Structures are given as structure tokens and as C-alpha cells.
């Protein structure tokens, strides 16, 4: 993927933010930190997730530390093609060289031998240096700081509120969110959702200041498939989001709705940010996630059967 010319990162030496009437000091960083107005205490949007049957698949929290600067969905075959670092759970082999065959032959961190690949940009503390300060995807691409290990990762598949769902095709590839949201004016593909564990019914598109509560980021994927393709040129048009109320648009069919939630215990007062393309300035609205379905047909049939029976 061709990238625009990088621009200089905003420098946040000291950010003073007001949190519910009291001041919270975010310790400064020499480079790579978003501006102070990207951190908020108020979660200004209300969750409206449909209530449907769901299945949770336990895949761990990347205890293996599977990290790379590849993107097997968007930039297959191109090492360091992401220009930032991704964190993975599920398929242990996922990288730029992944093929359907290599994914099917690998091992996984998920239960029930789910070989699917689930991944998203890492989150870093920006007031220090990381292990990859001089590496692609890290400091060489403007992403500085210590990579935070997730406290928790939840992989959840939901049904459709108005109809049964069809099985996903094997090796379906999906992306949610817009890694170029800042450059694109926070357009319609922006789907960043940040929240705090003590306020689970609200969220923000900025970095939340959660205090002692766990910081949560969520990825909601499209669930209306065109019935033919496992990918598309934009990696979006073959699977789109439902209409209001949950009905799929014309000529698309409901499939299980993938929802990923990642939790972090962020030291209070420490600045943090996700990895991004340099010109996106680590804007929180650029958060995004990717997925490759590698469940066997039998596994997918079991998942779909549970979701449809529970309706």
C-alpha cells in the first residue's frame, strides 16, 4: 500500500487534563505522543449493540507475544507492509507470507483448534522507548514506546437479531475501522471504540482516561456477506454492516458477527497511544482490526448451529 509523505509527530511535553473536576497529569514524552486533546475523561457515546445469542472463543491474550509489522489481509507478501506493529491471537503462523495452506497447517492459541487469525495495532506507553526503537514497524516508522501487554482478549461471535445466520466461508478476510481515519476526515469507515470497564455502556472515539479501571478497545466487524467472495479490492465491499435494526442490505446475507474486546491496565498518569501510519499521528480514531477465518467447515457449522438454535 502506497503511503503519503510522513509528517512530523505532535510533541506532548506535558498534558494537563481535567477529569471529573480534578487534574490528572500525563507525564511528558519526547516524541510520538498524540496531542492533549486526544485524551478524554468523558465517554460521550452510548453503546447500542444488538442483543443476540453469542459464542465466546478463548484464544488467550497473546502470551506468546506474536507481534510483527506485517498485514496478511491488506499487504500479503510484503514484509513490514503495515508500517506499524500488529498484535495477534489465534493462528501462530500469521505473517506477510501467510497463505490459506500455511494457515490451515499451523497451530493456534485458540480453544477448539480454531485456526483463525485475529489482530490489531499494539498499544504503547509513549513516555519511554520500546524493544523495537530501531526496527520497522516501531521507531523506524515513528511508533515509539513500550508495547503494553493486553490484560484480556475476548473473541465473541454474535447472531443476527432478525434472522438466522449462514456459515462464513473458510479463509474469509475482513477489516474493520480506518487506519487512515485522520487523513480521511474521520469518514464512514471510522469505527474506533474506546471505553472503560467501570462504564461498559458508554464509549468514545478518543483515548479514555479510565483511572484505575481497565481500558477497553473494541472491534466490531461487518456481518452481511455478498454470498460469493472471501475478499475484495477494498477488503470491505464483500462483507458490509447491517442496516439499522440488524437487517442486511439487499443482495447480502447474514453471517456470524465478530466482536473483539481487548483490555489493558494502563498505569494512571502515563501517556499511551496505538501504532499508526506516521501521517496519522497515532490518532485514536485510526484504530482498526483484521481477521482471517480459518475454522474448519465442521467448526463453523457448530458455531452457526448454536447461534441459530439460541434464537
Tab-separated table of C-alpha atoms in Angstrom:
chain	number	residue	atom	x	y	z
A	1	UNK	CA	0.000	0.000	0.000
A	2	UNK	CA	1.484	3.327	-1.020
A	3	UNK	CA	1.791	5.813	1.799
A	4	UNK	CA	1.806	9.601	1.744
A	5	UNK	CA	4.892	11.523	2.809
A	6	UNK	CA	5.156	11.316	6.615
A	7	UNK	CA	4.657	14.450	8.654
A	8	UNK	CA	6.267	15.357	11.954
A	9	UNK	CA	4.677	13.893	15.061
A	10	UNK	CA	2.978	16.176	17.535
A	11	UNK	CA	5.075	16.569	20.682
A	12	UNK	CA	3.298	16.444	24.013
A	13	UNK	CA	5.780	17.523	26.684
A	14	UNK	CA	3.225	17.791	29.455
A	15	UNK	CA	-0.527	17.345	29.050
A	16	UNK	CA	-2.827	18.624	31.759
A	17	UNK	CA	-6.307	17.201	31.528
A	18	UNK	CA	-9.308	17.732	33.729
A	19	UNK	CA	-11.012	14.582	34.908
A	20	UNK	CA	-14.315	14.913	36.725
A	21	UNK	CA	-13.228	18.093	38.431
A	22	UNK	CA	-9.710	17.023	39.360
A	23	UNK	CA	-6.471	17.451	37.428
A	24	UNK	CA	-4.641	14.455	36.036
A	25	UNK	CA	-1.084	14.908	34.825
A	26	UNK	CA	0.090	12.839	31.893
A	27	UNK	CA	3.854	12.669	32.115
A	28	UNK	CA	5.574	14.023	29.040
A	29	UNK	CA	7.263	12.250	26.175
A	30	UNK	CA	9.911	13.476	23.790
A	31	UNK	CA	8.107	12.345	20.646
A	32	UNK	CA	5.346	10.154	19.337
A	33	UNK	CA	2.570	11.191	21.734
A	34	UNK	CA	-0.778	12.459	20.462
A	35	UNK	CA	-1.847	15.966	21.442
A	36	UNK	CA	-3.516	16.502	24.804
A	37	UNK	CA	-6.990	16.936	23.295
A	38	UNK	CA	-6.922	13.289	22.174
A	39	UNK	CA	-7.332	12.158	25.816
A	40	UNK	CA	-10.730	12.500	27.481
A	41	UNK	CA	-12.391	11.520	30.735
A	42	UNK	CA	-15.951	11.666	29.412
A	43	UNK	CA	-17.302	8.732	27.415
A	44	UNK	CA	-19.717	10.685	25.262
A	45	UNK	CA	-21.412	7.934	23.218
A	46	UNK	CA	-23.878	5.260	24.280
A	47	UNK	CA	-23.484	1.640	23.195
A	48	UNK	CA	-26.341	0.321	21.078
A	49	UNK	CA	-25.142	-3.219	20.401
A	50	UNK	CA	-27.958	-5.588	19.375
A	51	UNK	CA	-28.855	-8.263	21.906
A	52	UNK	CA	-28.338	-11.587	20.167
A	53	UNK	CA	-27.119	-15.078	21.033
A	54	UNK	CA	-23.343	-15.235	21.156
A	55	UNK	CA	-20.422	-17.636	21.456
A	56	UNK	CA	-17.099	-16.734	23.100
A	57	UNK	CA	-13.928	-18.494	21.922
A	58	UNK	CA	-10.984	-18.320	24.312
A	59	UNK	CA	-7.738	-17.526	22.478
A	60	UNK	CA	-5.583	-16.139	25.291
A	61	UNK	CA	-4.130	-12.623	25.466
A	62	UNK	CA	-1.085	-13.110	23.231
A	63	UNK	CA	1.041	-14.627	25.947
A	64	UNK	CA	3.297	-15.894	23.122
A	65	UNK	CA	3.977	-12.241	22.144
A	66	UNK	CA	3.162	-12.798	18.489
A	67	UNK	CA	3.985	-9.364	17.040
A	68	UNK	CA	5.021	-8.196	13.582
A	69	UNK	CA	4.768	-5.229	11.236
A	70	UNK	CA	3.005	-7.282	8.558
A	71	UNK	CA	-0.600	-7.249	7.392
A	72	UNK	CA	-1.608	-10.568	5.792
A	73	UNK	CA	-5.055	-9.178	4.870
A	74	UNK	CA	-4.153	-5.795	3.344
A	75	UNK	CA	-0.500	-6.312	2.332
A	76	UNK	CA	0.024	-10.045	1.724
A	77	UNK	CA	3.538	-10.973	0.651
A	78	UNK	CA	5.025	-7.602	1.729
A	79	UNK	CA	7.213	-7.774	4.873
A	80	UNK	CA	6.689	-4.752	7.156
A	81	UNK	CA	3.819	-3.709	4.874
A	82	UNK	CA	1.751	-2.427	7.795
A	83	UNK	CA	4.297	0.290	8.730
A	84	UNK	CA	3.235	-0.297	12.327
A	85	UNK	CA	3.190	-3.274	14.670
A	86	UNK	CA	0.264	-5.659	14.979
A	87	UNK	CA	-0.609	-7.960	17.868
A	88	UNK	CA	-2.107	-11.395	17.156
A	89	UNK	CA	-4.111	-14.109	18.829
A	90	UNK	CA	-5.175	-17.345	17.223
A	91	UNK	CA	-3.087	-18.688	14.353
A	92	UNK	CA	0.563	-18.816	15.435
A	93	UNK	CA	1.974	-18.599	11.889
A	94	UNK	CA	0.264	-15.423	10.653
A	95	UNK	CA	2.608	-13.003	8.891
A	96	UNK	CA	3.170	-11.395	5.496
A	97	UNK	CA	3.867	-14.761	3.856
A	98	UNK	CA	0.678	-16.437	5.069
A	99	UNK	CA	-1.425	-18.377	2.590
A	100	UNK	CA	-4.608	-20.347	3.049
A	101	UNK	CA	-2.490	-23.502	3.033
A	102	UNK	CA	0.022	-22.272	5.627
A	103	UNK	CA	-2.727	-21.059	7.956
A	104	UNK	CA	-4.509	-24.411	7.706
A	105	UNK	CA	-1.281	-26.268	8.588
A	106	UNK	CA	-0.386	-24.129	11.625
A	107	UNK	CA	-1.179	-24.305	15.332
A	108	UNK	CA	-3.294	-21.878	17.319
A	109	UNK	CA	-3.706	-20.220	20.704
A	110	UNK	CA	-7.496	-20.649	20.468
A	111	UNK	CA	-9.574	-23.400	22.007
A	112	UNK	CA	-11.324	-25.990	19.840
A	113	UNK	CA	-8.411	-25.706	17.385
A	114	UNK	CA	-9.792	-22.523	15.846
A	115	UNK	CA	-7.001	-21.632	13.396
A	116	UNK	CA	-8.393	-18.182	12.618
A	117	UNK	CA	-6.203	-15.067	12.776
A	118	UNK	CA	-7.293	-12.082	14.883
A	119	UNK	CA	-5.069	-8.973	15.025
A	120	UNK	CA	-4.895	-5.208	15.657
A	121	UNK	CA	-2.257	-2.460	16.252
A	122	UNK	CA	-0.320	-2.611	19.508
A	123	UNK	CA	-0.870	-0.090	22.304
A	124	UNK	CA	2.240	1.586	23.776
A	125	UNK	CA	3.262	3.758	26.687
A	126	UNK	CA	4.785	6.747	24.894
A	127	UNK	CA	6.984	8.193	27.654
A	128	UNK	CA	9.832	5.760	27.065
A	129	UNK	CA	11.442	3.556	24.424
A	130	UNK	CA	10.416	0.126	23.255
A	131	UNK	CA	12.192	-3.045	22.234
A	132	UNK	CA	11.787	-2.044	18.572
A	133	UNK	CA	13.072	1.530	18.810
A	134	UNK	CA	15.290	0.966	15.737
A	135	UNK	CA	13.081	-1.535	13.890
A	136	UNK	CA	10.496	-1.474	11.104
A	137	UNK	CA	7.017	-1.020	12.472
A	138	UNK	CA	8.466	0.575	15.601
A	139	UNK	CA	10.798	3.555	15.839
A	140	UNK	CA	11.751	3.481	12.143
A	141	UNK	CA	8.086	4.126	11.340
A	142	UNK	CA	7.547	6.668	14.111
A	143	UNK	CA	5.950	4.312	16.637
A	144	UNK	CA	7.875	4.753	19.868
A	145	UNK	CA	7.313	3.445	23.361
A	146	UNK	CA	6.949	0.268	25.374
A	147	UNK	CA	4.388	-2.180	23.978
A	148	UNK	CA	1.662	-2.887	26.541
A	149	UNK	CA	0.600	-6.475	27.025
A	150	UNK	CA	-3.158	-6.956	26.991
A	151	UNK	CA	-4.784	-7.919	30.264
A	152	UNK	CA	-7.563	-9.703	28.406
A	153	UNK	CA	-8.818	-10.523	24.911
A	154	UNK	CA	-12.396	-11.610	24.218
A	155	UNK	CA	-13.312	-13.149	20.859
A	156	UNK	CA	-17.092	-13.197	20.540
A	157	UNK	CA	-19.375	-14.208	17.686
A	158	UNK	CA	-22.973	-12.987	17.714
A	159	UNK	CA	-26.076	-13.912	15.793
A	160	UNK	CA	-28.402	-11.685	13.800
A	161	UNK	CA	-31.351	-10.044	15.597
A	162	UNK	CA	-33.842	-10.618	12.766
A	163	UNK	CA	-32.853	-13.889	11.070
A	164	UNK	CA	-30.683	-16.982	11.140
A	165	UNK	CA	-27.052	-16.656	10.037
A	166	UNK	CA	-25.215	-18.532	7.302
A	167	UNK	CA	-21.742	-20.057	7.761
A	168	UNK	CA	-18.769	-17.834	6.953
A	169	UNK	CA	-16.719	-19.225	4.054
A	170	UNK	CA	-13.331	-20.541	5.102
A	171	UNK	CA	-10.496	-18.016	4.638
A	172	UNK	CA	-12.858	-15.056	4.598
A	173	UNK	CA	-10.801	-11.895	5.177
A	174	UNK	CA	-12.158	-8.825	6.974
A	175	UNK	CA	-11.057	-5.401	8.169
A	176	UNK	CA	-12.906	-3.024	10.460
A	177	UNK	CA	-12.050	0.588	11.217
A	178	UNK	CA	-9.962	3.011	9.177
A	179	UNK	CA	-6.170	3.148	9.692
A	180	UNK	CA	-6.230	6.425	7.695
A	181	UNK	CA	-9.118	7.971	9.617
A	182	UNK	CA	-7.297	11.252	10.291
A	183	UNK	CA	-6.339	11.776	6.635
A	184	UNK	CA	-9.852	10.735	5.588
A	185	UNK	CA	-11.535	13.280	7.856
A	186	UNK	CA	-12.916	10.603	10.205
A	187	UNK	CA	-15.160	9.317	7.436
A	188	UNK	CA	-17.694	6.461	7.359
A	189	UNK	CA	-15.141	3.666	7.806
A	190	UNK	CA	-14.045	5.063	11.182
A	191	UNK	CA	-15.219	2.609	13.843
A	192	UNK	CA	-12.853	3.156	16.768
A	193	UNK	CA	-14.468	2.399	20.120
A	194	UNK	CA	-12.652	3.037	23.398
A	195	UNK	CA	-14.205	2.589	26.832
A	196	UNK	CA	-13.562	1.801	30.500
A	197	UNK	CA	-14.521	-1.330	32.416
A	198	UNK	CA	-16.410	0.707	35.040
A	199	UNK	CA	-18.603	2.301	32.344
A	200	UNK	CA	-19.301	-0.583	29.967
A	201	UNK	CA	-22.389	1.033	28.422
A	202	UNK	CA	-20.539	4.086	27.067
A	203	UNK	CA	-17.574	4.737	24.759
A	204	UNK	CA	-15.539	7.396	22.971
A	205	UNK	CA	-13.506	7.618	19.751
A	206	UNK	CA	-10.665	9.286	21.706
A	207	UNK	CA	-8.269	7.836	24.273
A	208	UNK	CA	-10.194	7.353	27.533
A	209	UNK	CA	-8.686	8.210	30.895
A	210	UNK	CA	-10.008	5.293	32.933
A	211	UNK	CA	-8.108	5.841	36.185
A	212	UNK	CA	-7.831	2.526	38.000
A	213	UNK	CA	-10.393	0.846	35.717
A	214	UNK	CA	-9.342	-1.331	32.780
A	215	UNK	CA	-9.075	0.461	29.430
A	216	UNK	CA	-11.037	-1.317	26.701
A	217	UNK	CA	-10.874	-1.113	22.917
A	218	UNK	CA	-13.429	-2.922	20.781
A	219	UNK	CA	-13.575	-4.031	17.160
A	220	UNK	CA	-16.957	-4.734	15.569
A	221	UNK	CA	-16.853	-6.393	12.137
A	222	UNK	CA	-19.336	-6.373	9.276
A	223	UNK	CA	-21.720	-9.323	9.166
A	224	UNK	CA	-23.568	-9.113	5.824
A	225	UNK	CA	-21.756	-11.183	3.172
A	226	UNK	CA	-22.197	-10.922	-0.609
A	227	UNK	CA	-22.520	-14.706	-0.834
A	228	UNK	CA	-19.581	-15.186	-3.231
A	229	UNK	CA	-16.265	-13.643	-2.261
A	230	UNK	CA	-13.770	-14.205	0.544
A	231	UNK	CA	-12.103	-10.841	-0.135
A	232	UNK	CA	-12.458	-7.701	-2.264
A	233	UNK	CA	-10.168	-4.955	-3.550
A	234	UNK	CA	-11.053	-2.676	-0.627
A	235	UNK	CA	-11.290	-5.616	1.804
A	236	UNK	CA	-14.712	-4.175	2.726
A	237	UNK	CA	-17.300	-4.482	-0.062
A	238	UNK	CA	-17.678	-8.270	0.153
A	239	UNK	CA	-18.875	-8.010	3.782
A	240	UNK	CA	-20.754	-4.900	4.922
A	241	UNK	CA	-22.506	-3.773	8.082
A	242	UNK	CA	-26.220	-4.377	8.742
A	243	UNK	CA	-28.829	-1.663	8.422
A	244	UNK	CA	-30.459	-0.153	11.495
A	245	UNK	CA	-32.320	-2.928	13.297
A	246	UNK	CA	-29.952	-5.618	12.061
A	247	UNK	CA	-31.361	-6.447	8.611
A	248	UNK	CA	-28.757	-6.995	5.903
A	249	UNK	CA	-28.773	-4.804	2.770
A	250	UNK	CA	-30.165	-6.240	-0.477
A	251	UNK	CA	-28.069	-8.987	-2.069
A	252	UNK	CA	-26.177	-9.697	1.160
A	253	UNK	CA	-26.677	-12.472	3.699
A	254	UNK	CA	-26.201	-12.527	7.498
A	255	UNK	CA	-23.155	-14.350	8.855
A	256	UNK	CA	-21.856	-14.518	12.450
A	257	UNK	CA	-20.911	-11.078	13.731
A	258	UNK	CA	-17.344	-10.975	15.066
A	259	UNK	CA	-16.674	-8.673	18.021
A	260	UNK	CA	-13.249	-8.392	19.700
A	261	UNK	CA	-12.615	-6.606	23.005
A	262	UNK	CA	-9.066	-6.031	24.287
A	263	UNK	CA	-8.413	-4.832	27.848
A	264	UNK	CA	-5.337	-3.080	29.282
A	265	UNK	CA	-4.301	-1.994	32.762
A	266	UNK	CA	-2.637	1.337	31.948
A	267	UNK	CA	-0.606	2.946	34.755
A	268	UNK	CA	-2.516	6.024	35.843
A	269	UNK	CA	-0.990	9.249	34.540
A	270	UNK	CA	1.094	7.551	31.811
A	271	UNK	CA	0.547	8.666	28.183
A	272	UNK	CA	-0.361	5.918	25.737
A	273	UNK	CA	-1.186	5.537	22.049
A	274	UNK	CA	-1.761	2.939	19.370
A	275	UNK	CA	0.623	2.372	16.488
A	276	UNK	CA	-0.351	4.079	13.246
A	277	UNK	CA	0.936	5.289	9.914
A	278	UNK	CA	3.211	8.268	10.592
A	279	UNK	CA	0.924	10.799	8.900
A	280	UNK	CA	-1.995	9.647	11.093
A	281	UNK	CA	-0.244	10.978	14.244
A	282	UNK	CA	-1.385	7.978	16.326
A	283	UNK	CA	-4.904	9.399	16.317
A	284	UNK	CA	-7.177	7.127	18.424
A	285	UNK	CA	-9.828	7.185	15.676
A	286	UNK	CA	-7.453	5.219	13.414
A	287	UNK	CA	-7.919	2.077	15.499
A	288	UNK	CA	-8.676	-0.975	13.360
A	289	UNK	CA	-8.692	-4.752	13.389
A	290	UNK	CA	-8.306	-7.593	10.897
A	291	UNK	CA	-9.492	-11.186	10.697
A	292	UNK	CA	-8.957	-14.306	8.611
A	293	UNK	CA	-11.447	-17.111	9.232
A	294	UNK	CA	-9.673	-20.463	9.265
A	295	UNK	CA	-12.250	-22.527	11.147
A	296	UNK	CA	-12.995	-25.872	9.561
A	297	UNK	CA	-16.409	-26.354	7.987
A	298	UNK	CA	-17.429	-28.520	10.946
A	299	UNK	CA	-16.345	-25.862	13.464
A	300	UNK	CA	-18.207	-23.139	11.601
A	301	UNK	CA	-21.312	-25.338	11.332
A	302	UNK	CA	-21.229	-25.913	15.089
A	303	UNK	CA	-20.908	-22.154	15.728
A	304	UNK	CA	-23.757	-21.280	13.356
A	305	UNK	CA	-25.951	-24.030	14.745
A	306	UNK	CA	-25.546	-22.704	18.286
A	307	UNK	CA	-26.319	-19.104	17.244
A	308	UNK	CA	-29.410	-20.114	15.277
A	309	UNK	CA	-30.771	-22.585	17.840
A	310	UNK	CA	-30.398	-19.961	20.581
A	311	UNK	CA	-32.633	-17.575	18.672
